[in-house]
XYZ file of C-alpha atoms in Angstrom:
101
model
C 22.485 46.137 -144.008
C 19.509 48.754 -143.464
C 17.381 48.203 -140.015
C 13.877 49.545 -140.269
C 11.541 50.180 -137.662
C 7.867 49.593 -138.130
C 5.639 52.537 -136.996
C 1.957 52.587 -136.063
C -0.715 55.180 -135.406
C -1.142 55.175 -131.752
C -4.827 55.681 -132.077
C -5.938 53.332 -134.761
C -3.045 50.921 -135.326
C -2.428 51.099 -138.164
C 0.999 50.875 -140.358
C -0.078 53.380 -143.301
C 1.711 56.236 -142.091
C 4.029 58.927 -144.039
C 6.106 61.612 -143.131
C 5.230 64.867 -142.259
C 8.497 67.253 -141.677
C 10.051 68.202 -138.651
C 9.022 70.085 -135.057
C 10.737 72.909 -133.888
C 14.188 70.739 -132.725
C 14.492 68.883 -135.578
C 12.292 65.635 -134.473
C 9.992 63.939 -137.252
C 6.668 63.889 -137.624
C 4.252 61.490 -138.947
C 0.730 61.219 -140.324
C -1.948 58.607 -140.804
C -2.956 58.180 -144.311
C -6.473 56.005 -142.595
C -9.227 58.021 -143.449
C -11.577 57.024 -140.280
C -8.773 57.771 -138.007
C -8.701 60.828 -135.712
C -5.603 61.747 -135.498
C -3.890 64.487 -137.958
C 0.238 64.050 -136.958
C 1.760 62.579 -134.222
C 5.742 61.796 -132.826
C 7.345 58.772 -131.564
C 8.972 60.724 -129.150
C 7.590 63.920 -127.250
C 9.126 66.890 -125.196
C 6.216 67.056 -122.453
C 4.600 64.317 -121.394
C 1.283 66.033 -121.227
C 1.295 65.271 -124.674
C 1.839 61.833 -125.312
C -1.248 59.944 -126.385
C -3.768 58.280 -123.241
C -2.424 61.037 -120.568
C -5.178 62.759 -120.528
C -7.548 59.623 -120.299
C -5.631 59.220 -116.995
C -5.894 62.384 -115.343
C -9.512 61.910 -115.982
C -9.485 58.632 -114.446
C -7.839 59.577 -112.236
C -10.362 62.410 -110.694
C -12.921 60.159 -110.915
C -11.212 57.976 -108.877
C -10.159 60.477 -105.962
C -7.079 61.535 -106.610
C -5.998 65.008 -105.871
C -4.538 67.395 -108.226
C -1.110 67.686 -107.041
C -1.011 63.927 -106.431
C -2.058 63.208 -110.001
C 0.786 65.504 -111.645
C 3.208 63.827 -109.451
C 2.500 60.330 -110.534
C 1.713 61.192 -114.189
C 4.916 63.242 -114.265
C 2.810 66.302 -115.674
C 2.427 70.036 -114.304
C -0.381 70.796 -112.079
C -1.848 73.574 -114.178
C -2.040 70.891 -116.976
C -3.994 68.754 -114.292
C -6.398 71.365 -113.750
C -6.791 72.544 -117.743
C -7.409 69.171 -118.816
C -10.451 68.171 -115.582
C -12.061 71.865 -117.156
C -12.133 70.719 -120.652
C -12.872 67.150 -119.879
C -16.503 68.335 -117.674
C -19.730 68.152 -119.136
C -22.236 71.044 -119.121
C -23.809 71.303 -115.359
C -27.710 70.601 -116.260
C -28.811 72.979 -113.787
C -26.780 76.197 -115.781
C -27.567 77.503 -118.712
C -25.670 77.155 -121.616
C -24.753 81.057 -123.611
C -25.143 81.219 -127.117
């Protein structure tokens, strides 16, 4: 008797998916065959948990909601540098700076 286990895109939700080889220790990959979706490969299962889909939405939230660096690693179970890397990449251009070439 074969058991199969259905597997979505985490972004768009859909079932269309295919393989696409292995990471570095051995775990499989997959890719969305939807056109419209953004995401290129993703893993059911991932090493860091910086990387697992809708983190980063939090740590956003998160800052926007008053929580300190260190406070948000701790409860997102994520480094602190990762904290800070993500808040830089996440802010919008001050208005009052101007933008280089």
């Amino acid at each position: 008797m074969t058991c199969y286990v259905k597997i979505t895109c985490p972004q768009c939700k859909d079932d269309r998916i295919m393989k696409a080889g292995r990471n570095a220790r051995g775990e499989q990959r997959y890719r969305c065959q939807n056109p419209s979706c953004p995401t290129k490969t993703f893993m059911l299962s991932y090493r860091y948990r910086a990387y697992e889909p809708g983190i980063k939405d939090q740590v956003v939230a998160m800052a926007i909601n008053g929580s300190g660096i260190r406070d948000t690693g701790r409860v997102l179970g994520i480094d602190k540098q990762t904290v800070m890397a993500t808040l830089k990449k996440s802010l919008p251009p001050c208005a009052g700076q101007p933008q280089n070439p």
